[in-house]
XYZ file of C-alpha atoms in Angstrom:
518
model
C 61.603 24.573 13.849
C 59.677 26.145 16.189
C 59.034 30.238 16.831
C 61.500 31.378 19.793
C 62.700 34.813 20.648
C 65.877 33.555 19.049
C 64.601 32.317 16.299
C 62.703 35.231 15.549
C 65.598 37.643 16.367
C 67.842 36.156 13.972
C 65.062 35.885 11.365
C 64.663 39.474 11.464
C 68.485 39.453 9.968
C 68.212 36.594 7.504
C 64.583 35.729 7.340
C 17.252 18.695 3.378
C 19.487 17.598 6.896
C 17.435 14.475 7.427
C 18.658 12.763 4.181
C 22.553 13.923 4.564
C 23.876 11.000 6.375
C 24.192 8.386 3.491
C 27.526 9.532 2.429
C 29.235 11.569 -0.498
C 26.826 11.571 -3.179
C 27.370 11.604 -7.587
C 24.481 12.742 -8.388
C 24.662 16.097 -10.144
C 23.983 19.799 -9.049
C 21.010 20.941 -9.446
C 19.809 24.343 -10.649
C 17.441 26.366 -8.497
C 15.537 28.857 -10.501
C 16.138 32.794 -8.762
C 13.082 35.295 -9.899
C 14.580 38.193 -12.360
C 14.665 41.322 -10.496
C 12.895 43.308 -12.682
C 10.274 42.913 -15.438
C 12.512 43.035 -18.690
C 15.063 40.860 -19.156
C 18.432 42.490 -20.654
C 20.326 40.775 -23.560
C 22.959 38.808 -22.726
C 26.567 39.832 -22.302
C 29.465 37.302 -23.168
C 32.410 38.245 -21.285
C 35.837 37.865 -21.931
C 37.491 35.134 -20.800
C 39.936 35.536 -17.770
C 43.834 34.007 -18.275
C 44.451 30.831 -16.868
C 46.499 29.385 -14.024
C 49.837 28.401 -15.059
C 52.553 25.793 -14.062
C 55.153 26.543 -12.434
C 58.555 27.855 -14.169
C 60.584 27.346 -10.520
C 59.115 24.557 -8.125
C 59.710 24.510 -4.727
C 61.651 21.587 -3.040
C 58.810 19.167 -1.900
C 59.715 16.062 -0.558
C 57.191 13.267 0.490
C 55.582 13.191 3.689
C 51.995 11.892 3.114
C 52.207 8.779 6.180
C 53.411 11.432 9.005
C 51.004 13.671 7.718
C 47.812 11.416 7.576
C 48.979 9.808 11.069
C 49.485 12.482 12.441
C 45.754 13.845 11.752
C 44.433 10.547 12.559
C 43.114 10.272 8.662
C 44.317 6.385 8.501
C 46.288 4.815 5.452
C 46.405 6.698 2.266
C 44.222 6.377 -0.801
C 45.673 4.352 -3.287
C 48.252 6.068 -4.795
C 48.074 9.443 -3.167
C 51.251 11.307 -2.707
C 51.638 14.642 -0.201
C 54.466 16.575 -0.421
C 55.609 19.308 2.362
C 58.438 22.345 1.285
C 59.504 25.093 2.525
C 60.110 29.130 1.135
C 61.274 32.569 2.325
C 58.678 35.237 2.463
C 59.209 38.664 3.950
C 57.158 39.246 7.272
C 55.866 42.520 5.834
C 56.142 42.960 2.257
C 56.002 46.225 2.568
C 59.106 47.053 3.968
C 57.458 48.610 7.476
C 59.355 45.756 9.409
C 62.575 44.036 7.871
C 63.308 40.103 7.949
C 61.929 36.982 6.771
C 60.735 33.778 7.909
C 59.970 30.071 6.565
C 56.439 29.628 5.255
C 55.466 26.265 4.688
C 53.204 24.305 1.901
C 51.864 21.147 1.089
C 51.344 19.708 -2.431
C 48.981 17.009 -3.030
C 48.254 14.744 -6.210
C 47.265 11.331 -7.573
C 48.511 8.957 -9.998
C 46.450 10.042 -12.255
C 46.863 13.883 -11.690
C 48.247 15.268 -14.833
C 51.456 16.776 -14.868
C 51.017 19.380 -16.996
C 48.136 20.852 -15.030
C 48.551 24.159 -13.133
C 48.070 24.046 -9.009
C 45.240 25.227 -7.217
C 46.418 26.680 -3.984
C 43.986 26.250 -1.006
C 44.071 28.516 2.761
C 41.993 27.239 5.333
C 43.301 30.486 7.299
C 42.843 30.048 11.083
C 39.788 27.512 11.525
C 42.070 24.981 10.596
C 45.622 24.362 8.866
C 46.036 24.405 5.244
C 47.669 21.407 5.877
C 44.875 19.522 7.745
C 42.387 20.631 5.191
C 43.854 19.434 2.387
C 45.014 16.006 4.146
C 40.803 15.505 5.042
C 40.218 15.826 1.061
C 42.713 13.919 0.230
C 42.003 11.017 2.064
C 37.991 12.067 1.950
C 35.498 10.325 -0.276
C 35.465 12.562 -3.033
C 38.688 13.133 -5.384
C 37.159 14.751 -8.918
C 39.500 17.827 -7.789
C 42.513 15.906 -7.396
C 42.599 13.880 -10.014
C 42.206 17.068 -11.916
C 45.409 18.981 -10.757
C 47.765 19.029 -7.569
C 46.409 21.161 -4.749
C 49.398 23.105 -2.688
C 47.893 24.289 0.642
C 49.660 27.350 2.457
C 49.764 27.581 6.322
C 49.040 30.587 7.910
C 51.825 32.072 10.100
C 52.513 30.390 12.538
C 49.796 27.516 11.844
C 50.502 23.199 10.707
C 53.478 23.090 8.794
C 54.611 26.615 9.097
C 57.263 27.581 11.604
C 55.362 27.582 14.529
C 55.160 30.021 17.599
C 56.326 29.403 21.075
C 54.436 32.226 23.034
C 51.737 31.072 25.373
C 52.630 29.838 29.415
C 51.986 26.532 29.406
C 49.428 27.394 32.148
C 47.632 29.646 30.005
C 47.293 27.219 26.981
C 45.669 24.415 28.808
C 43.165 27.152 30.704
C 42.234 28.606 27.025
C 41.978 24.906 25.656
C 39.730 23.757 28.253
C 37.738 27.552 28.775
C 39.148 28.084 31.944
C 37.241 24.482 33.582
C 39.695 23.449 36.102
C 41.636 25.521 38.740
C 40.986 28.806 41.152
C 38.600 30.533 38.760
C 36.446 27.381 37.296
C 33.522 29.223 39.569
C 33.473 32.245 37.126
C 35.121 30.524 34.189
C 34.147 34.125 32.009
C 36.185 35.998 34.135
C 38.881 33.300 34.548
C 39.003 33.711 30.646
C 39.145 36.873 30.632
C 42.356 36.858 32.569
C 43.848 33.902 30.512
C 43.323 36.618 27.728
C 44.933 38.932 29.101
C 48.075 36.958 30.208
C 48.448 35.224 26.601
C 48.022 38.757 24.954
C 50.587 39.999 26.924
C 52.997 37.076 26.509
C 52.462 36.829 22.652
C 52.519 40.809 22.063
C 55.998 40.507 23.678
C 57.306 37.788 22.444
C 56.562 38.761 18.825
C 57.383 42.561 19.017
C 58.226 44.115 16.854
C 56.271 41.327 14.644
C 52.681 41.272 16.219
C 50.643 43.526 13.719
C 52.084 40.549 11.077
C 49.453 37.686 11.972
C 46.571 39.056 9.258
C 44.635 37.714 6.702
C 46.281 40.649 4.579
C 49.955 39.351 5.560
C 48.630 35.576 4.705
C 47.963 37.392 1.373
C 51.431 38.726 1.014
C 52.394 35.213 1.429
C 50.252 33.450 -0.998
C 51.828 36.053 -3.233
C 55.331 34.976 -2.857
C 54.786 32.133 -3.573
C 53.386 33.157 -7.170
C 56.912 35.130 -7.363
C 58.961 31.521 -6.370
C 56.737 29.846 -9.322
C 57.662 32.816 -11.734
C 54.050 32.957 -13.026
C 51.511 35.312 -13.846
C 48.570 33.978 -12.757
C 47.688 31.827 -9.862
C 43.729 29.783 -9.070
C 43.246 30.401 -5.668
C 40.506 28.474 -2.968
C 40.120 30.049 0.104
C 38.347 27.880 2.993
C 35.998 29.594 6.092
C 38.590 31.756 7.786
C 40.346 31.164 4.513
C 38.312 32.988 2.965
C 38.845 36.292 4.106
C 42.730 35.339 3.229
C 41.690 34.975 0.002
C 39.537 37.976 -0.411
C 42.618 39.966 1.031
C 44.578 38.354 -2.195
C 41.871 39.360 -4.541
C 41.589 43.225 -3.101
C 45.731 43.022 -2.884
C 46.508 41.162 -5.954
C 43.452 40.488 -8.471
C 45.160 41.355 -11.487
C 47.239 37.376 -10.992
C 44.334 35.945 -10.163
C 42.884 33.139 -12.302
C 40.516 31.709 -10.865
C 38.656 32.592 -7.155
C 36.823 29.610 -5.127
C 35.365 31.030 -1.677
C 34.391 27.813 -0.144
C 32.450 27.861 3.643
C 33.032 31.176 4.299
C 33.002 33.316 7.762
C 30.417 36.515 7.284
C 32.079 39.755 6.145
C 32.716 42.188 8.581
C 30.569 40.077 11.492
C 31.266 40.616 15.242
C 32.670 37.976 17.549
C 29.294 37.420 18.879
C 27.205 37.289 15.405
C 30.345 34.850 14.513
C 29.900 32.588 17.204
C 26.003 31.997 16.479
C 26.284 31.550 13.265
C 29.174 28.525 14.541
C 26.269 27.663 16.704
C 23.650 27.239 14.632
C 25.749 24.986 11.957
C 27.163 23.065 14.533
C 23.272 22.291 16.250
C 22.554 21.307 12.194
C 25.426 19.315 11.680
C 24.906 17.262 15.101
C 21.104 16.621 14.005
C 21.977 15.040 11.029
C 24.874 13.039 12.789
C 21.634 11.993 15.730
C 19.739 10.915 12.946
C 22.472 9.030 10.799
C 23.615 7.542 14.143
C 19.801 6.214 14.893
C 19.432 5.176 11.810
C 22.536 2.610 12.059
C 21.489 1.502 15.699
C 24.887 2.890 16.870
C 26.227 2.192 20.343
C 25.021 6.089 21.672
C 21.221 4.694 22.134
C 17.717 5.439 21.053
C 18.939 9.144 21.547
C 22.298 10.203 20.545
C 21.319 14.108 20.761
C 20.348 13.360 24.599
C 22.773 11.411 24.940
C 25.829 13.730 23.951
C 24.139 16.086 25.673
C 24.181 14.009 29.245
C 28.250 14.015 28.312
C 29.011 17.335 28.058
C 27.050 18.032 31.206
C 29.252 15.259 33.134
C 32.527 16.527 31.540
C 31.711 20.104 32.486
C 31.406 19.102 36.174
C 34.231 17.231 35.888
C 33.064 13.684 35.525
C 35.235 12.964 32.637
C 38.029 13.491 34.707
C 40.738 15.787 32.735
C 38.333 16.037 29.600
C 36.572 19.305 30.031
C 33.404 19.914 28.232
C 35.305 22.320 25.598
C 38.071 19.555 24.652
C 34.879 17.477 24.405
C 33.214 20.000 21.985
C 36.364 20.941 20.043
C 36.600 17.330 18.664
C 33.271 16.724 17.929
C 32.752 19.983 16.038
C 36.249 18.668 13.890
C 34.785 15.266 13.993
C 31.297 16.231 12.532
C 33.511 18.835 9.995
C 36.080 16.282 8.384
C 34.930 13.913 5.737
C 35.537 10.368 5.588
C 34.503 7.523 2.195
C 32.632 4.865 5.102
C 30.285 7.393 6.542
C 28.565 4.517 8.162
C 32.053 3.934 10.047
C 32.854 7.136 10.639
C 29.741 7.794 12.488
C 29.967 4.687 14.781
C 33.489 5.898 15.201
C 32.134 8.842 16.924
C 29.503 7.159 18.832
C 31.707 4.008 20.206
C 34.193 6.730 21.529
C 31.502 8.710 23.403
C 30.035 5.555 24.580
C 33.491 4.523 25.950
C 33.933 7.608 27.729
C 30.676 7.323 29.058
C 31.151 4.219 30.438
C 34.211 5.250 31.840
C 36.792 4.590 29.096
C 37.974 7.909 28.103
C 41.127 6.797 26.039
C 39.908 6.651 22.736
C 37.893 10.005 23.298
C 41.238 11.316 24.541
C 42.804 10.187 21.209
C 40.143 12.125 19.021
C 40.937 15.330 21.036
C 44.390 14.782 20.643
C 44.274 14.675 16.776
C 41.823 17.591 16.391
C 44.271 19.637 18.418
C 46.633 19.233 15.769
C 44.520 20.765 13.118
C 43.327 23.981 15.063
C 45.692 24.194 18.230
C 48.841 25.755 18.636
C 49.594 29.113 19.474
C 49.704 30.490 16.203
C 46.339 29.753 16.122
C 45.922 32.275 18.847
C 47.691 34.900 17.663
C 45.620 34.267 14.013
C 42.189 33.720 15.674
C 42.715 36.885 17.773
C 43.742 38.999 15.118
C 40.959 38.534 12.962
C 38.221 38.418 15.871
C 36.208 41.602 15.721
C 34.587 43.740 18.734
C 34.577 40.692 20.958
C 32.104 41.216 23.775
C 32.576 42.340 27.274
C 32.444 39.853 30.228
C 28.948 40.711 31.099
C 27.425 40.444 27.783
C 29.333 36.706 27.844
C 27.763 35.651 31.236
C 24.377 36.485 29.579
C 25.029 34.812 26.591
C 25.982 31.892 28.737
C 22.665 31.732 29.784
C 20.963 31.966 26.572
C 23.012 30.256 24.489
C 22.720 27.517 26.756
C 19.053 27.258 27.118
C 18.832 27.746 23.320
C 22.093 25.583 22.089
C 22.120 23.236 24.929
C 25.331 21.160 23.636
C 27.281 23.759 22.572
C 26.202 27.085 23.762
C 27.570 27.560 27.520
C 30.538 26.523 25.892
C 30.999 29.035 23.004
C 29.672 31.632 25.299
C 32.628 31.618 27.478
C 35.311 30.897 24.567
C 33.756 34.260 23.060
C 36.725 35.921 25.833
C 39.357 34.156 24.290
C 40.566 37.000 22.696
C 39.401 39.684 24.690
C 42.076 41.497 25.761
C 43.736 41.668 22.301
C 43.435 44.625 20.417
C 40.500 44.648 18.265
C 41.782 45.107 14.787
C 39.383 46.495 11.431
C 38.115 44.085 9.051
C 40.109 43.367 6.364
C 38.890 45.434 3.147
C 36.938 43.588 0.438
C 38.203 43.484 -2.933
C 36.495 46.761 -4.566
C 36.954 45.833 -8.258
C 37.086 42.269 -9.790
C 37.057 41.315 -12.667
C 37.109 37.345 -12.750
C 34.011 35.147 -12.526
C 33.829 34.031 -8.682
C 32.575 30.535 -7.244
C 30.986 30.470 -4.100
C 30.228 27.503 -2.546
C 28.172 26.819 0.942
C 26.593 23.971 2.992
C 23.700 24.047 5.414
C 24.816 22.625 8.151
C 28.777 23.704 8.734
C 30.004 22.993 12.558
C 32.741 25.162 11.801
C 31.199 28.847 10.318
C 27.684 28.162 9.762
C 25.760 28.689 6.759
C 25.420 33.041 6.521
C 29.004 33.458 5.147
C 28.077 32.952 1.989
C 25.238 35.429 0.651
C 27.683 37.790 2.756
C 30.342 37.041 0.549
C 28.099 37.247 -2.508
C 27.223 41.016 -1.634
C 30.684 41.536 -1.236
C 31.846 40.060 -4.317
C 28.520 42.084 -5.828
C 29.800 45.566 -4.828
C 33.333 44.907 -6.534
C 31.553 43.745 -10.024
C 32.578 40.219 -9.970
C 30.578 37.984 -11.879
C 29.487 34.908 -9.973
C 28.026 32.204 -9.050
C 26.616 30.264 -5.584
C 26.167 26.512 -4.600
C 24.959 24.917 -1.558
C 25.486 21.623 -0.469
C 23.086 19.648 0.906
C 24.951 17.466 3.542
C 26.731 18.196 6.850
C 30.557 18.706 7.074
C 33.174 21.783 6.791
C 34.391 22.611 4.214
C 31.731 21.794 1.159
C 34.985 21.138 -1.167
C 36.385 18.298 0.864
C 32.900 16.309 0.861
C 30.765 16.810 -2.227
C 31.789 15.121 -5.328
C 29.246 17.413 -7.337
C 31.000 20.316 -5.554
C 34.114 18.928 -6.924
C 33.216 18.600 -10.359
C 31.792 22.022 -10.298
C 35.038 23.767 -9.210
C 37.040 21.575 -11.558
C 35.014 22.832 -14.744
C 35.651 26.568 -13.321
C 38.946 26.225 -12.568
C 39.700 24.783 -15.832
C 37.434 27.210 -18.322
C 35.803 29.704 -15.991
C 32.446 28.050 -16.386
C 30.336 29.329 -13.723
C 27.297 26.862 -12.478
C 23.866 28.613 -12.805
C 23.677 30.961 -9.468
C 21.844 28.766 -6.918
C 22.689 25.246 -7.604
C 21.977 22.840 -5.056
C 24.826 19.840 -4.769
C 22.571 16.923 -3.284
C 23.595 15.217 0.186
């Protein structure tokens, strides 16, 4: 069902980079020795172990829907034996009473044959960057299942985002100019300005249309409804993974609702507290690694993109940005290589000539397959929930002149991507520019932070932001870094896998800077 004014009414009433392409590795973490600050150690403390997660005493009503789901994200057959589940639940749209009603909230269970079933859930939000739903559909069907076959994973959508009701808000008009950064029509000569004005005009649209709802789309209301869904279970304690944007979701849980937490994974995070612009280079800069490692993987296999796939990508988003590609702008171009280089697939080798054949194509004047990729991306981070979410969470987004400049720079320094991001940094201009959600300020469960070095999706800063974070609340914890290429670290590393299943299961923390190999 989808969000109308209707619909909404009536619910108010009722409702090392070079060496990463080779694939998922088994090898297993390795420590990395951090110099003791200070010149005497202290003796060591044993702390007391935190509860675990338990099953659920009331399960909600999944039914299967693992082929529509896997199609539909263009993830191919299912693993032997996997099962997803989607269901449905009622959660308040502000628990705390300020606005009355309710709407549907949607999950999505996943488990193997050989998932036990008397194992308690992790639940997983991917937040904005991406559905719940797509997230957990890429590790499902990725190359590395330690997690899985460990316990079921039940992803929760955002509002308004995959599986959950969405919303109908946007013109038409002004979702294909924000999809495509304002490329084609009128104001394609000053496409920062032109997106400035989409801005506006979606802002205005989606304020309305969700009044008096629109202060509702938060990573602190996301919490709320990871909490109700503890309440349907009837448990005490929940183990909670939160995924780049999905992180500050679950941060919000731990600050809101620490004393049921478990068990905290922060996988991939987005900085704390970072502006849109320190946001978007830190994208940048991941996405720049991730495509070097995907030009050298791709050389390496002789794929179809040449003696230099860098150049030659490069050569494409030029064309597409002057229209050459026809309908494909240069940001539609972008947005599905960024989720191509993010999501993680067993046959690397494949996956990469996947890539490469389809830019080839397109090259060459064969855009269908291209068209395809873009197409199934869209359906993991489109929609116009996605607006509202990626809008409320952006912070002190710059002004239109700061954007032309960047365009500039960016695009002499990032020459695939920058231009690009530099104009999609007035996406969300014109909405109101909310605080940062407040960090937990007293934990006391051991914390797992995991990290990769070359994320197309946040970057690699979130996480020693997150550590400080986690540092000033008194949370015990513990980082690991990933050596490969891909978003989130969870979804590709087997030895990240096995790390957060001995947490989750004992609260055994890694030693703090272990490196999971490529």
């Amino acid at each position: 069902m989808r969000w109308t004014r209707a619909v909404v009414l009536a619910a108010t009433l009722s409702t090392m980079i070079a060496g990463c392409g080779a694939g998922p590795s088994d090898r297993p973490g390795v420590a990395v020795e951090r110099q003791r600050v200070g010149g005497v150690a202290t003796p060591a403390v044993i702390p007391v172990p935190p509860p675990s997660a338990e099953l659920p005493k009331t399960d909600l009503a999944w039914k299967d829907c693992t082929t529509p789901t896997l199609d539909l994200l263009g993830l191919g057959p299912a693993p032997a034996g996997l099962v997803l589940e989607c269901a449905e639940y009622t959660t308040p749209i502000d628990a705390s009473g300020g606005v009355l009603g309710n709407f549907r909230a949607a999950a999505i269970r996943a488990r193997l044959p050989q998932t036990p079933a008397d194992a308690a859930p992790l639940i997983l939000t991917s937040g904005a960057d991406r559905s719940s739903t797509a997230t957990l559909a890429g590790l499902a069907a990725g190359p590395a299942s330690a997690l899985l076959a460990a316990r079921p994973i039940v992803a929760v959508d955002r509002r308004g985002i995959g599986s959950s009701q969405p919303i109908d808000c946007l013109p038409p008009e002004v979702r294909k100019g924000l999809a495509d950064n304002a490329q084609f029509g009128p104001g394609a000569n000053d496409p920062v300005e032109a997106m400035t004005t989409f801005s506006q005009d979606g802002t205005i649209a989606c304020r309305d249309f969700l009044q008096p709802y629109e202060g509702a789309f938060d990573a602190q209301h996301a919490a709320d409804d990871i909490e109700q869904l503890r309440k349907q279970w009837q448990v005490d304690h929940v183990a909670l993974l939160g995924s780049g944007n999905g992180a500050k979701v679950a941060l919000s849980y731990a600050r809101k609702y620490g004393d049921h937490l478990a068990r905290l994974v922060v996988d991939s995070p987005e900085a704390v507290g970072a502006d849109a612009i320190t946001r978007a280079e830190q994208q940048l800069e991941g996405a720049e690694a991730a495509l070097t490692a995907f030009a050298q993987r791709c050389t390496g296999i002789s794929c179809s993109l040449g003696a230099d796939p860098r150049a030659a990508i490069t050569e494409l988003v030029n064309r597409a940005g002057s229209g050459g590609l026809g309908d494909i702008s240069a940001n539609a171009l972008l947005t599905a290589v960024i989720g191509f280089l993010g999501s993680p697939r067993a046959d690397q080798a494949n996956r990469v000539r996947e890539l490469a054949d389809a830019l080839s194509a397109a090259g060459r004047g064969d855009r269908g397959t291209l068209a395809t990729l873009i197409q199934r991306e869209s359906a993991a981070i489109g929609g116009d929930g996605q607006f509202v979410n990626r809008c409320t969470d952006t912070q002190q987004p710059p002004t239109p002149t700061k954007a032309k400049e960047l365009m500039g720079t960016w695009g002499t320094k990032y020459p695939v991507f920058g231009k690009n991001m530099a104009i999609g940094l007035m996406e969300c201009a014109a909405w109101p520019v909310s605080a940062p959600p407040p960090m937990p300020d007293k934990l006391n469960i051991p914390v797992l932070v995991l990290g990769g070095i070359a994320d197309p999706v946040v970057g690699n800063a979130g996480q020693a932001s997150v550590a400080g974070a986690l540092g000033a609340a008194g949370a015990r914890q513990a980082g690991v870094t990933w050596q490969g290429w891909g978003h989130p670290v969870s979804t590709h590393s087997t030895c990240a896998q096995r790390t957060v299943v001995d947490y989750v299961k004992d609260a055994k923390l890694p030693a703090d800077g272990t490196a999971c190999p490529a």
